[in-house]
Short mmCIF file of C-alpha atoms in Angstrom, two decimals:
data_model
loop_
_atom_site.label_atom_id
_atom_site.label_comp_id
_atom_site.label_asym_id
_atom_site.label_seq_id
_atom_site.Cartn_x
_atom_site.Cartn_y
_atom_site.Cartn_z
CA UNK E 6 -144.27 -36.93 -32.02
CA UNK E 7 -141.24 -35.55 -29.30
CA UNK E 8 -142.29 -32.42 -28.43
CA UNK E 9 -140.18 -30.58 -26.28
CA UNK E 10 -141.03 -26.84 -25.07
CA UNK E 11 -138.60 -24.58 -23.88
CA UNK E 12 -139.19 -21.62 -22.14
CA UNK E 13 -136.28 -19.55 -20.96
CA UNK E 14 -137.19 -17.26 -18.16
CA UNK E 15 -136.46 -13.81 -18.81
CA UNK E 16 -135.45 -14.08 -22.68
CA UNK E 17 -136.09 -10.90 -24.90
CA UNK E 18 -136.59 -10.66 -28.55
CA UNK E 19 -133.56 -8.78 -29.52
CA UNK E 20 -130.99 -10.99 -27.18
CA UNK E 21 -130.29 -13.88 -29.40
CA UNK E 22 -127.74 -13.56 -32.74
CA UNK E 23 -130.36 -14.59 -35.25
CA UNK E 24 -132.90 -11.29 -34.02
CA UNK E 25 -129.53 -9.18 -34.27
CA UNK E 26 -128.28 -9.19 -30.70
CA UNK E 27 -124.90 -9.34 -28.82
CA UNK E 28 -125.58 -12.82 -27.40
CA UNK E 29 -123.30 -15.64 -29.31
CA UNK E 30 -126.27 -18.17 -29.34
CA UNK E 31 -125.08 -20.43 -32.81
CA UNK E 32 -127.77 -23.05 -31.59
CA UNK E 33 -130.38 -21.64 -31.29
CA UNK E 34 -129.44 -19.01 -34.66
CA UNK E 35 -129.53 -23.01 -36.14
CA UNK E 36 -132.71 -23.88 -34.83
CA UNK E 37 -134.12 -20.91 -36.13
CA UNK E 38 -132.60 -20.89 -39.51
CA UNK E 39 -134.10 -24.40 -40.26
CA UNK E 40 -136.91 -24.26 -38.66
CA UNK E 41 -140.01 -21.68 -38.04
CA UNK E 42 -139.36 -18.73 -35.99
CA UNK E 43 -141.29 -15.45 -35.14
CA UNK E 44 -139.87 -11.83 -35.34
CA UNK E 45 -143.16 -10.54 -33.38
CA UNK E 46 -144.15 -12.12 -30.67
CA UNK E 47 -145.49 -10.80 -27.30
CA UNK E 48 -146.30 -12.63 -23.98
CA UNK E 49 -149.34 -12.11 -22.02
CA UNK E 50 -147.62 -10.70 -19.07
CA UNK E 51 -144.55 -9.44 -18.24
CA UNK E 52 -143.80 -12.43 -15.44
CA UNK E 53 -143.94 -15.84 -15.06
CA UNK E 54 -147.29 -16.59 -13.16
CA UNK E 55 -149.60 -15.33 -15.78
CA UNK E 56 -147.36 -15.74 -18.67
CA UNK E 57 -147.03 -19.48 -18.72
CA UNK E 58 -151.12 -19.86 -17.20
CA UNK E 59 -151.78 -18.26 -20.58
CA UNK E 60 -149.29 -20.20 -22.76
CA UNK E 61 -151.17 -23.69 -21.50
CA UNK E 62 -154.50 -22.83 -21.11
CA UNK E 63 -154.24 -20.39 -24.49
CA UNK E 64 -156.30 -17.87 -22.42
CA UNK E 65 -155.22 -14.34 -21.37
CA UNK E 66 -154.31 -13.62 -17.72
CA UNK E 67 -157.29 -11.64 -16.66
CA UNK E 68 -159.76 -14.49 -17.59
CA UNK E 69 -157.57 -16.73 -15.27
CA UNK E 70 -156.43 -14.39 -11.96
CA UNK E 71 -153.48 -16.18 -11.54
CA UNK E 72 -151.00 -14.39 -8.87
CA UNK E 73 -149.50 -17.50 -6.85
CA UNK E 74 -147.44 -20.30 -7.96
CA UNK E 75 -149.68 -22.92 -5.56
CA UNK E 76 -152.85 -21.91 -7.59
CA UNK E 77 -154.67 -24.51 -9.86
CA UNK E 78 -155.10 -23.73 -13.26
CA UNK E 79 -158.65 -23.71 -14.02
CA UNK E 80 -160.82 -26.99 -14.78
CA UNK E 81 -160.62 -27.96 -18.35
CA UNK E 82 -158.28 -28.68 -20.48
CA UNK E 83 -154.64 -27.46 -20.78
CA UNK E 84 -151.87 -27.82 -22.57
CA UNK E 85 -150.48 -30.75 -20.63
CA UNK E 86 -154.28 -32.78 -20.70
CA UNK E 87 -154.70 -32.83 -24.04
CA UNK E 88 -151.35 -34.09 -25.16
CA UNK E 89 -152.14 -36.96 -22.89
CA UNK E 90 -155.32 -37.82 -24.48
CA UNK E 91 -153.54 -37.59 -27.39
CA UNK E 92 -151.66 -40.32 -25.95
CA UNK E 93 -148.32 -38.65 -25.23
CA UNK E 94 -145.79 -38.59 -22.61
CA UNK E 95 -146.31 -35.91 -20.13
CA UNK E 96 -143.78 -34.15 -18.38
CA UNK E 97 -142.43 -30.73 -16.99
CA UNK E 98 -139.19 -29.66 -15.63
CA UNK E 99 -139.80 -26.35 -13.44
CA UNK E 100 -136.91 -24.38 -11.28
CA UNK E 101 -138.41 -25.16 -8.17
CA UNK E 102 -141.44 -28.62 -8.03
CA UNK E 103 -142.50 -27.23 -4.71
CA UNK E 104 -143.62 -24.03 -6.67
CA UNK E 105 -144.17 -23.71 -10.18
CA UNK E 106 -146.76 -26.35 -11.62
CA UNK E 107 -147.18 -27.49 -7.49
CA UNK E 108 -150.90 -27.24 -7.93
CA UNK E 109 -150.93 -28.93 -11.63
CA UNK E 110 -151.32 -32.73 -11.84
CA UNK E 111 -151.14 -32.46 -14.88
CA UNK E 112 -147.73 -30.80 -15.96
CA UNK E 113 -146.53 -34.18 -14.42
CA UNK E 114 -143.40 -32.13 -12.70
CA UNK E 115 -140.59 -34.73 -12.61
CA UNK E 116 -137.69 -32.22 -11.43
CA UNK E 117 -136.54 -29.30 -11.43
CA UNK E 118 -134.66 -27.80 -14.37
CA UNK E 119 -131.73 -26.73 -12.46
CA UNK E 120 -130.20 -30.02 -12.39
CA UNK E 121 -129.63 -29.91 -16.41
CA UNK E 122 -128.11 -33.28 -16.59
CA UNK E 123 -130.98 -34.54 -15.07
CA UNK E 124 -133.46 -33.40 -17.25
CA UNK E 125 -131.49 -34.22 -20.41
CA UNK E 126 -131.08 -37.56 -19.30
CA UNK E 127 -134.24 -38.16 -18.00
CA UNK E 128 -135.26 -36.90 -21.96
CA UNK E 129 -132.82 -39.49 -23.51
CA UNK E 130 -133.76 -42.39 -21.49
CA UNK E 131 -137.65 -42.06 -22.51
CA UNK E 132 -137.86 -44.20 -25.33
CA UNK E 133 -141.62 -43.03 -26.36
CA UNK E 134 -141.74 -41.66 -29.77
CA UNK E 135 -144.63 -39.16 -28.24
CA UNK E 136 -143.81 -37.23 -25.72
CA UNK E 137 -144.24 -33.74 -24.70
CA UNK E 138 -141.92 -32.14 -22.25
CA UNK E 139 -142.07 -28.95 -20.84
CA UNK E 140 -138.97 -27.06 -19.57
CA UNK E 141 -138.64 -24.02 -17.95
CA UNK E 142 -135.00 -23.20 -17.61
CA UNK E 143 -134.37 -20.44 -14.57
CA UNK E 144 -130.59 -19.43 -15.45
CA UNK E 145 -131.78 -16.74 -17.61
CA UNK E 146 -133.70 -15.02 -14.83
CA UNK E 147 -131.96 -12.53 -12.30
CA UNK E 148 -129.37 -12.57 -10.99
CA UNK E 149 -128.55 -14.75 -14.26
CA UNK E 150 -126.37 -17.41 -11.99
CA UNK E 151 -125.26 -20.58 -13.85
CA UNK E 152 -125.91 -22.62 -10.19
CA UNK E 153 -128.62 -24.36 -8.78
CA UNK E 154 -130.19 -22.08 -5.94
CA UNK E 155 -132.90 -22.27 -3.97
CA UNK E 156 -136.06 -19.73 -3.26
CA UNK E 157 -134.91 -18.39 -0.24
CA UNK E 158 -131.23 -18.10 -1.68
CA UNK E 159 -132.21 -16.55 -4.82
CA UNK E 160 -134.92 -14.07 -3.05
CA UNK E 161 -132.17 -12.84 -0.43
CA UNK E 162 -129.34 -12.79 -3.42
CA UNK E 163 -132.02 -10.77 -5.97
CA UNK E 164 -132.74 -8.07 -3.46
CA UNK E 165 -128.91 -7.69 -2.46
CA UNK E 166 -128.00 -6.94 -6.37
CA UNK E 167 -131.74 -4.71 -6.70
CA UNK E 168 -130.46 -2.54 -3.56
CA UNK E 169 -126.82 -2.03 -5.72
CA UNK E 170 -128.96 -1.30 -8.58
CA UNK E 171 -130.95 0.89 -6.77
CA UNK E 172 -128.17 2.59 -5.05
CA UNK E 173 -125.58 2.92 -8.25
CA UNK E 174 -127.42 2.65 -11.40
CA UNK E 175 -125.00 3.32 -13.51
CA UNK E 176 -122.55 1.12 -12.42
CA UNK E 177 -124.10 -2.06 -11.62
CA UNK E 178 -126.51 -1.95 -15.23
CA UNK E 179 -124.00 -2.30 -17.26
CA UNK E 180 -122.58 -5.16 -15.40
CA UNK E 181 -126.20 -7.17 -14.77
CA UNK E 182 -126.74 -6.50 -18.72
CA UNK E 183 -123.23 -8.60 -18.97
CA UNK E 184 -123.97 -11.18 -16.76
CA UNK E 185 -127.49 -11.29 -18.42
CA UNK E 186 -125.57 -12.00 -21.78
CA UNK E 187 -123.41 -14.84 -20.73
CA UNK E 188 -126.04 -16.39 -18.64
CA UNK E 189 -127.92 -16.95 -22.89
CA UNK E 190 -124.92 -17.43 -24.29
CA UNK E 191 -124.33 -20.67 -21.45
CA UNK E 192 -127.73 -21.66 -22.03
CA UNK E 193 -126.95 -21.80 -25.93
CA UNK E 194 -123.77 -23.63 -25.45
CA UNK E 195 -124.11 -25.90 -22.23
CA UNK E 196 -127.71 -26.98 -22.71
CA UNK E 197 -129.60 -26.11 -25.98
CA UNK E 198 -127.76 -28.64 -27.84
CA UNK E 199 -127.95 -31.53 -25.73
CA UNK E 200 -131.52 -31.27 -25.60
CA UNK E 201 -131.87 -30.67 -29.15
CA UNK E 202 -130.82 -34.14 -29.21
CA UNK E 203 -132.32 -35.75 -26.55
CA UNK E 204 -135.60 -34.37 -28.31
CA UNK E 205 -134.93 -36.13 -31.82
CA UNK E 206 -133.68 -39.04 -30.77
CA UNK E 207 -135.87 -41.85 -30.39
CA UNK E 208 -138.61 -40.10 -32.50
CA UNK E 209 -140.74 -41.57 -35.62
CA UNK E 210 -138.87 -40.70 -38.91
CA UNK E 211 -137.10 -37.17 -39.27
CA UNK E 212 -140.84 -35.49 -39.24
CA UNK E 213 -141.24 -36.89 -35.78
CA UNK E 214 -139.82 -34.41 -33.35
CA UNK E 215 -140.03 -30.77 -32.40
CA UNK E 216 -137.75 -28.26 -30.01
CA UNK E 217 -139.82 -24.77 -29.37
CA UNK E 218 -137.85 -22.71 -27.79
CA UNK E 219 -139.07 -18.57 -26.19
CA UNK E 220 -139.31 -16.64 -23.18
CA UNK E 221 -142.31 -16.17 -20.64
CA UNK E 222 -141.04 -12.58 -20.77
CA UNK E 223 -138.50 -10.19 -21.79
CA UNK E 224 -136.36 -8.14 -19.10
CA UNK E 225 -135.30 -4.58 -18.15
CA UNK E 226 -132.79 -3.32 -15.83
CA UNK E 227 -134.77 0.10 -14.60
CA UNK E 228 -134.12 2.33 -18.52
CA UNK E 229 -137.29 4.26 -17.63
CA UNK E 230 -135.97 5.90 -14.34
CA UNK E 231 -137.33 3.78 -11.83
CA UNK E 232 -135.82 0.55 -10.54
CA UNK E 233 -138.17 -2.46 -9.86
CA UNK E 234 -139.03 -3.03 -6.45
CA UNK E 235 -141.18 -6.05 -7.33
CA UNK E 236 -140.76 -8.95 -10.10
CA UNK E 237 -137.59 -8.42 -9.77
CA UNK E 238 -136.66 -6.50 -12.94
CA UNK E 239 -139.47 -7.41 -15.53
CA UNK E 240 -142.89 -7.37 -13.78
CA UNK E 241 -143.83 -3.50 -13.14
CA UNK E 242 -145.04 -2.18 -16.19
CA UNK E 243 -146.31 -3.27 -20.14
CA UNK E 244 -143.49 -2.04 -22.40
CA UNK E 245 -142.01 -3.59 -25.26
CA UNK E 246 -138.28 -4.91 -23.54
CA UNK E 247 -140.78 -6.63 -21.50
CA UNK E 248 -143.34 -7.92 -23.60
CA UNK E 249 -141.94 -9.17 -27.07
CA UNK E 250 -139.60 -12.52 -26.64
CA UNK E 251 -138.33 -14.43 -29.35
CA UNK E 252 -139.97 -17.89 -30.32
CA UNK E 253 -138.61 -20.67 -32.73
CA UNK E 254 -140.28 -23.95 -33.67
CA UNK E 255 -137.62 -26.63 -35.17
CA UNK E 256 -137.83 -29.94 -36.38
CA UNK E 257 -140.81 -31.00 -39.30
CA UNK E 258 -139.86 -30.33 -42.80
CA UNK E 259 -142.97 -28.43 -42.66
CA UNK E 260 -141.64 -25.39 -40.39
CA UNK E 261 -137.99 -25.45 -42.06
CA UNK E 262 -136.69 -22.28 -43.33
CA UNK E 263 -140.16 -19.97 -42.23
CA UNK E 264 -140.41 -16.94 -41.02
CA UNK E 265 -143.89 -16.15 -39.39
CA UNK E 266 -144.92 -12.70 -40.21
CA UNK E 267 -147.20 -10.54 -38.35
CA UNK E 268 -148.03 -10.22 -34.88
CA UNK E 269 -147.99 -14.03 -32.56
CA UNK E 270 -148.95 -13.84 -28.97
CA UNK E 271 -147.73 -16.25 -26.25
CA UNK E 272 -151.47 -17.67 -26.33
CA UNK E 273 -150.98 -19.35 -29.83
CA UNK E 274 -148.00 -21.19 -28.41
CA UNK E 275 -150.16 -24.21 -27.38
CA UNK E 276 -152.37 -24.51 -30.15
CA UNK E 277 -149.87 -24.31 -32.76
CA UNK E 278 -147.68 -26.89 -30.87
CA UNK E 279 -151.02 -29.35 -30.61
CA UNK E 280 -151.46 -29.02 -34.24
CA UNK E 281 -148.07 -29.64 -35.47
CA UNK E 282 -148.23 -32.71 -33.25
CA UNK E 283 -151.35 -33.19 -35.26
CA UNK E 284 -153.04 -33.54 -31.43
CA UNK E 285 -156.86 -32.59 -31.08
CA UNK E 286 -156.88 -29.02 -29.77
CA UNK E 287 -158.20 -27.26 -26.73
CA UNK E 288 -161.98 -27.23 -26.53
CA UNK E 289 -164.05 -24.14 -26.01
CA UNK E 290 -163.19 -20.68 -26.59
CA UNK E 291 -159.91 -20.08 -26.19
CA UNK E 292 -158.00 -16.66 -27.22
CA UNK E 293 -155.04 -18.05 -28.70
CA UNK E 294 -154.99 -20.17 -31.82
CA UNK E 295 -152.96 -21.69 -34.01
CA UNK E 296 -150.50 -19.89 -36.40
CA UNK E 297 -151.34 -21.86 -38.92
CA UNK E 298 -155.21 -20.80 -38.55
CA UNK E 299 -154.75 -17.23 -40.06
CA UNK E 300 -153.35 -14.20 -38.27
CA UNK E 301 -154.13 -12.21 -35.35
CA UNK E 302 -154.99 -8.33 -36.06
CA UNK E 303 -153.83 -7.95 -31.70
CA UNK E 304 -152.68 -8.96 -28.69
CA UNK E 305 -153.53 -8.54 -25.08
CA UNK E 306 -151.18 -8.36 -22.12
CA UNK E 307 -152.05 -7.51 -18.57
CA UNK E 308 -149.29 -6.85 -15.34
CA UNK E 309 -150.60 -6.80 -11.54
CA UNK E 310 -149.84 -6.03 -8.16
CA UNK E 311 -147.50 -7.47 -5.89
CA UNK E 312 -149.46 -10.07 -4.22
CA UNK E 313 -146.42 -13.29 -4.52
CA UNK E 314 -144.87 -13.28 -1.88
CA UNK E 315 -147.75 -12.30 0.48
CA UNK E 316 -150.09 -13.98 3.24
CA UNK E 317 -152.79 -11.58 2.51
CA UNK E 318 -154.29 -12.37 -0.88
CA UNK E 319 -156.14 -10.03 -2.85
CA UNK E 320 -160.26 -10.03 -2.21
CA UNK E 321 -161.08 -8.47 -5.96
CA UNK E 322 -159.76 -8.10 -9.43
CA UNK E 323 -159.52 -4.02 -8.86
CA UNK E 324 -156.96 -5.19 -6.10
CA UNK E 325 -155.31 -7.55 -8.33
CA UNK E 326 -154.40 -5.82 -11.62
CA UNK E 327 -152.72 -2.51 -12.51
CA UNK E 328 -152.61 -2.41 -16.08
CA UNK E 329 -153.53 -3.38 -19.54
CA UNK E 330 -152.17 -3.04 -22.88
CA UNK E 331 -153.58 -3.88 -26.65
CA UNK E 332 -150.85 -4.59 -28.39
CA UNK E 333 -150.96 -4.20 -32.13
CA UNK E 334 -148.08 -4.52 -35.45
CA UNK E 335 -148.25 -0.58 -35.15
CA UNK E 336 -149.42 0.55 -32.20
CA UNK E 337 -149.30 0.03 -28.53
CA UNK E 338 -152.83 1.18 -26.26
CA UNK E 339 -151.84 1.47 -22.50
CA UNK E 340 -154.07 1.61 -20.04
CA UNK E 341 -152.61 2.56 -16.30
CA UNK E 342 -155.78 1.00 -13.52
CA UNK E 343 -154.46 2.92 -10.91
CA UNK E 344 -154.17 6.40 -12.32
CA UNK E 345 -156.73 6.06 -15.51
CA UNK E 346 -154.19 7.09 -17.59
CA UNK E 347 -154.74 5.77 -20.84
CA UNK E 348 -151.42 6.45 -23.67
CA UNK E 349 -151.19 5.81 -27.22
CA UNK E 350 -147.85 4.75 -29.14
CA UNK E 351 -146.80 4.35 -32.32
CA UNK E 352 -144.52 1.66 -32.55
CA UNK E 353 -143.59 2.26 -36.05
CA UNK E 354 -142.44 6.14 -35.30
CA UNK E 355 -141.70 5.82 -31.71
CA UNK E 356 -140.51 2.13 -31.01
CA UNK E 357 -138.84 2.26 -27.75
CA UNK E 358 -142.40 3.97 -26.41
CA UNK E 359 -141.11 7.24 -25.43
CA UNK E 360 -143.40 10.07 -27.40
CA UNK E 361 -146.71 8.88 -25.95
CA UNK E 362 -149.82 10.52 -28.39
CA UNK E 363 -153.31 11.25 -26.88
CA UNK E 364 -156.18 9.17 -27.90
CA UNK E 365 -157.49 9.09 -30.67
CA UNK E 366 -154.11 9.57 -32.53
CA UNK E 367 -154.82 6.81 -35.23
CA UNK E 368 -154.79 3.98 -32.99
CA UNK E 369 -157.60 1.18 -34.20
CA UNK E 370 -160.96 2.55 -33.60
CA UNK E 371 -162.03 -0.64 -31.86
CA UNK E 372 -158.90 -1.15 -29.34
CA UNK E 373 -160.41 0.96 -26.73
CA UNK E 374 -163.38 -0.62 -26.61
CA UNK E 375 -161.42 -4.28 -26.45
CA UNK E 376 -159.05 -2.98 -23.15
CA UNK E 377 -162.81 -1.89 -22.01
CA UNK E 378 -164.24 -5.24 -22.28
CA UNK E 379 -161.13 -6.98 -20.94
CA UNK E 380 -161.29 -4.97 -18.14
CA UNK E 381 -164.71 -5.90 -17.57
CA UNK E 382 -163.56 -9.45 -17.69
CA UNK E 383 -161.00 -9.41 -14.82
CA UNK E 384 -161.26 -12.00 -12.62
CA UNK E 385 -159.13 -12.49 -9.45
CA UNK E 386 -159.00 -16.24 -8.62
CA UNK E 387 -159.37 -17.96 -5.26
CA UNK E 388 -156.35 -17.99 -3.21
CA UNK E 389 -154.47 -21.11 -2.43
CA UNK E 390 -155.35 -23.28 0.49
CA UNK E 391 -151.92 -23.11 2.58
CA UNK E 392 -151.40 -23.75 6.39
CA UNK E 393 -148.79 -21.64 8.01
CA UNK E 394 -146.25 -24.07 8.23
CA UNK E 395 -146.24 -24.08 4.36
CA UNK E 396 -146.68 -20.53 3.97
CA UNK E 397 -143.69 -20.29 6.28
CA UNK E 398 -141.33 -23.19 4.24
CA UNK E 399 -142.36 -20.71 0.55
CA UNK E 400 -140.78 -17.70 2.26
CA UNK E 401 -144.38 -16.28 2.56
CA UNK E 402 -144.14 -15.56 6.14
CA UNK E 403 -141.00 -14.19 8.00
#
């Protein structure tokens, strides 16, 4: 089978026309009406490090201690491995190859997704009926430029629009939220189709192919009173704009016209893609599963400190993360590290999280106990192996 996996960066539940947003997106509203798509899905952190570690290793960010993009994924197999021994294709298309995936043999980086011609091409020129591609588009992400830019040029542009933000709230928001909007609605028109194609064509029989298309996160533009200073606009905290993205799986008969009740995390992505491919699936225990292997009563989702962009790496998980959440259909358990704050919501009454209960408020009985556990769990992995020079060439150093 053609698999292709699309991940836009930055992509929220309610943006697309199909979940009831503003954005004009009549692909991907296609994609979703005939094939499978999700109305509750979460990631398992509110950036990109952690959030795509989980969705190809199916385990949640605090059993992996992922902060840098040069860091290995842990040994065993991924997402990427085990479509190869299932004897497909292998290859991943990443906004930068010197970052994202750098440390991954396996994602089998070919380019970088910014050159969109390049990676459709590359798509419609393989001629293997099984292939698995993995695509993480970057026009989506602040400042939501339809150009190809690179680290150093984005990082210097981001903070310039951040210090507006910062400075005049209420007059730049409305315009990033605007540029955030076209930058979809491009995606949907410019690029979404022609893959859609590329991805079909050349497979086995109508049954043969499949486009899966979400976010590694949602986005916010500072609502709650305090402008991000790090991860750019997404990365600070555990709420919902942040956390649920949409996610739509096109292409067997099997998945056309379904709509996936209940709660999905990020973590099923790459089991459910492995078994629709009808590829073995990850060994050992994994925390995500397959949505066709019964529901999930939770999710877990985890954000950390600033540690990207630094020399000086963390020495211990109580360093590392700030912040856990237990996501559930009803309620949201929050769990603030640094202060020991802990806050209960309910999602059904209180959806955008502002009317915080205390505990014990008729949140599950065992979620406390879970974020306990998890925090148990933490691990803060070993920090990449860089000489200056390359620290220097990443932006790391000034």
């Amino acid at each position: 089978m053609r698999v292709v996996l699309l991940v836009a960066d930055s992509l929220r539940a309610d943006a697309p026309g199909f979940a009831g947003g503003t954005c004009k997106t009549p692909t991907l509203d296609r994609l979703a009406s005939e094939g499978l798509r999700v109305p509750l899905a979460v990631s398992a952190a509110p950036w990109t490090v952690p959030s795509l570690s989980t969705m190809v290793t199916a385990l949640y960010p605090h059993r992996l201690g992922l902060y840098r993009w040069e860091q290995p994924l842990p040994e065993g197999a991924n997402l990427f491995s085990a479509f190869a021994d299932g004897g497909h294709r292998v290859a991943s298309f990443v906004f930068d190859p010197g970052y994202l995936f750098s440390a991954v043999p396996d994602a089998g980086v070919v380019g970088s997704s910014q050159q969109l011609d390049a990676v459709v091409d590359w798509i419609d020129g393989c001629d293997s009926p099984d292939l698995f591609v993995f695509v993480h588009y970057w026009g989506t992400h602040f400042p939501y430029l339809d150009k190809p830019m690179t680290v150093p040029q984005w990082s210097s542009l981001s903070n310039q629009v951040v210090e507006a933000l910062r400075a005049e709230p209420e007059v730049v928001r409305p315009k990033l939220k605007g540029m955030y909007q076209l930058a979809i609605e491009k995606m949907d028109e410019r690029f979404l189709p022609r893959l859609a194609a590329a991805t079909a064509r050349h497979a086995k029989g109508e049954d043969g192919w499949l486009i899966a298309v979400t976010g590694d996160h949602g986005e916010s533009w500072g609502e709650r009173g305090k402008v991000a200073d790090v991860f750019d606009l997404h990365g600070n905290h555990l709420r919902d704009e942040v956390l649920r993205v949409p996610l739509v799986l096109s292409g067997p008969k099997r998945l056309r016209g379904k709509i996936r009740g209940g709660l999905v995390s990020l973590a099923d992505l790459g089991p459910t893609l492995l078994d629709v491919a009808g590829v073995a699936p990850l060994g050992g225990k994994r925390d995500g599963h397959s949505l066709f292997a019964g529901g999930r009563q939770s999710a877990l989702a985890c954000s950390m400190a600033d540690f990207v962009a630094k020399p000086q790496p963390p020495a211990n998980p109580d360093e590392l993360w700030t912040a856990l959440c237990l996501r559930t259909p009803a309620h949201k358990l929050l769990w603030d590290l640094k202060s020991s704050t802990r806050q209960v919501f309910d999602l059904t009454a209180d959806p955008n999280e502002e009317r915080p209960l205390p505990p014990g408020s008729g949140e599950p009985a065992e979620g406390w106990a879970e974020l306990d556990r998890a925090k148990a769990e933490m691990v803060c992995a070993p920090p990449p192996d860089l000489a200056e020079e390359r620290l220097r060439a990443l932006g790391y150093l000034g």
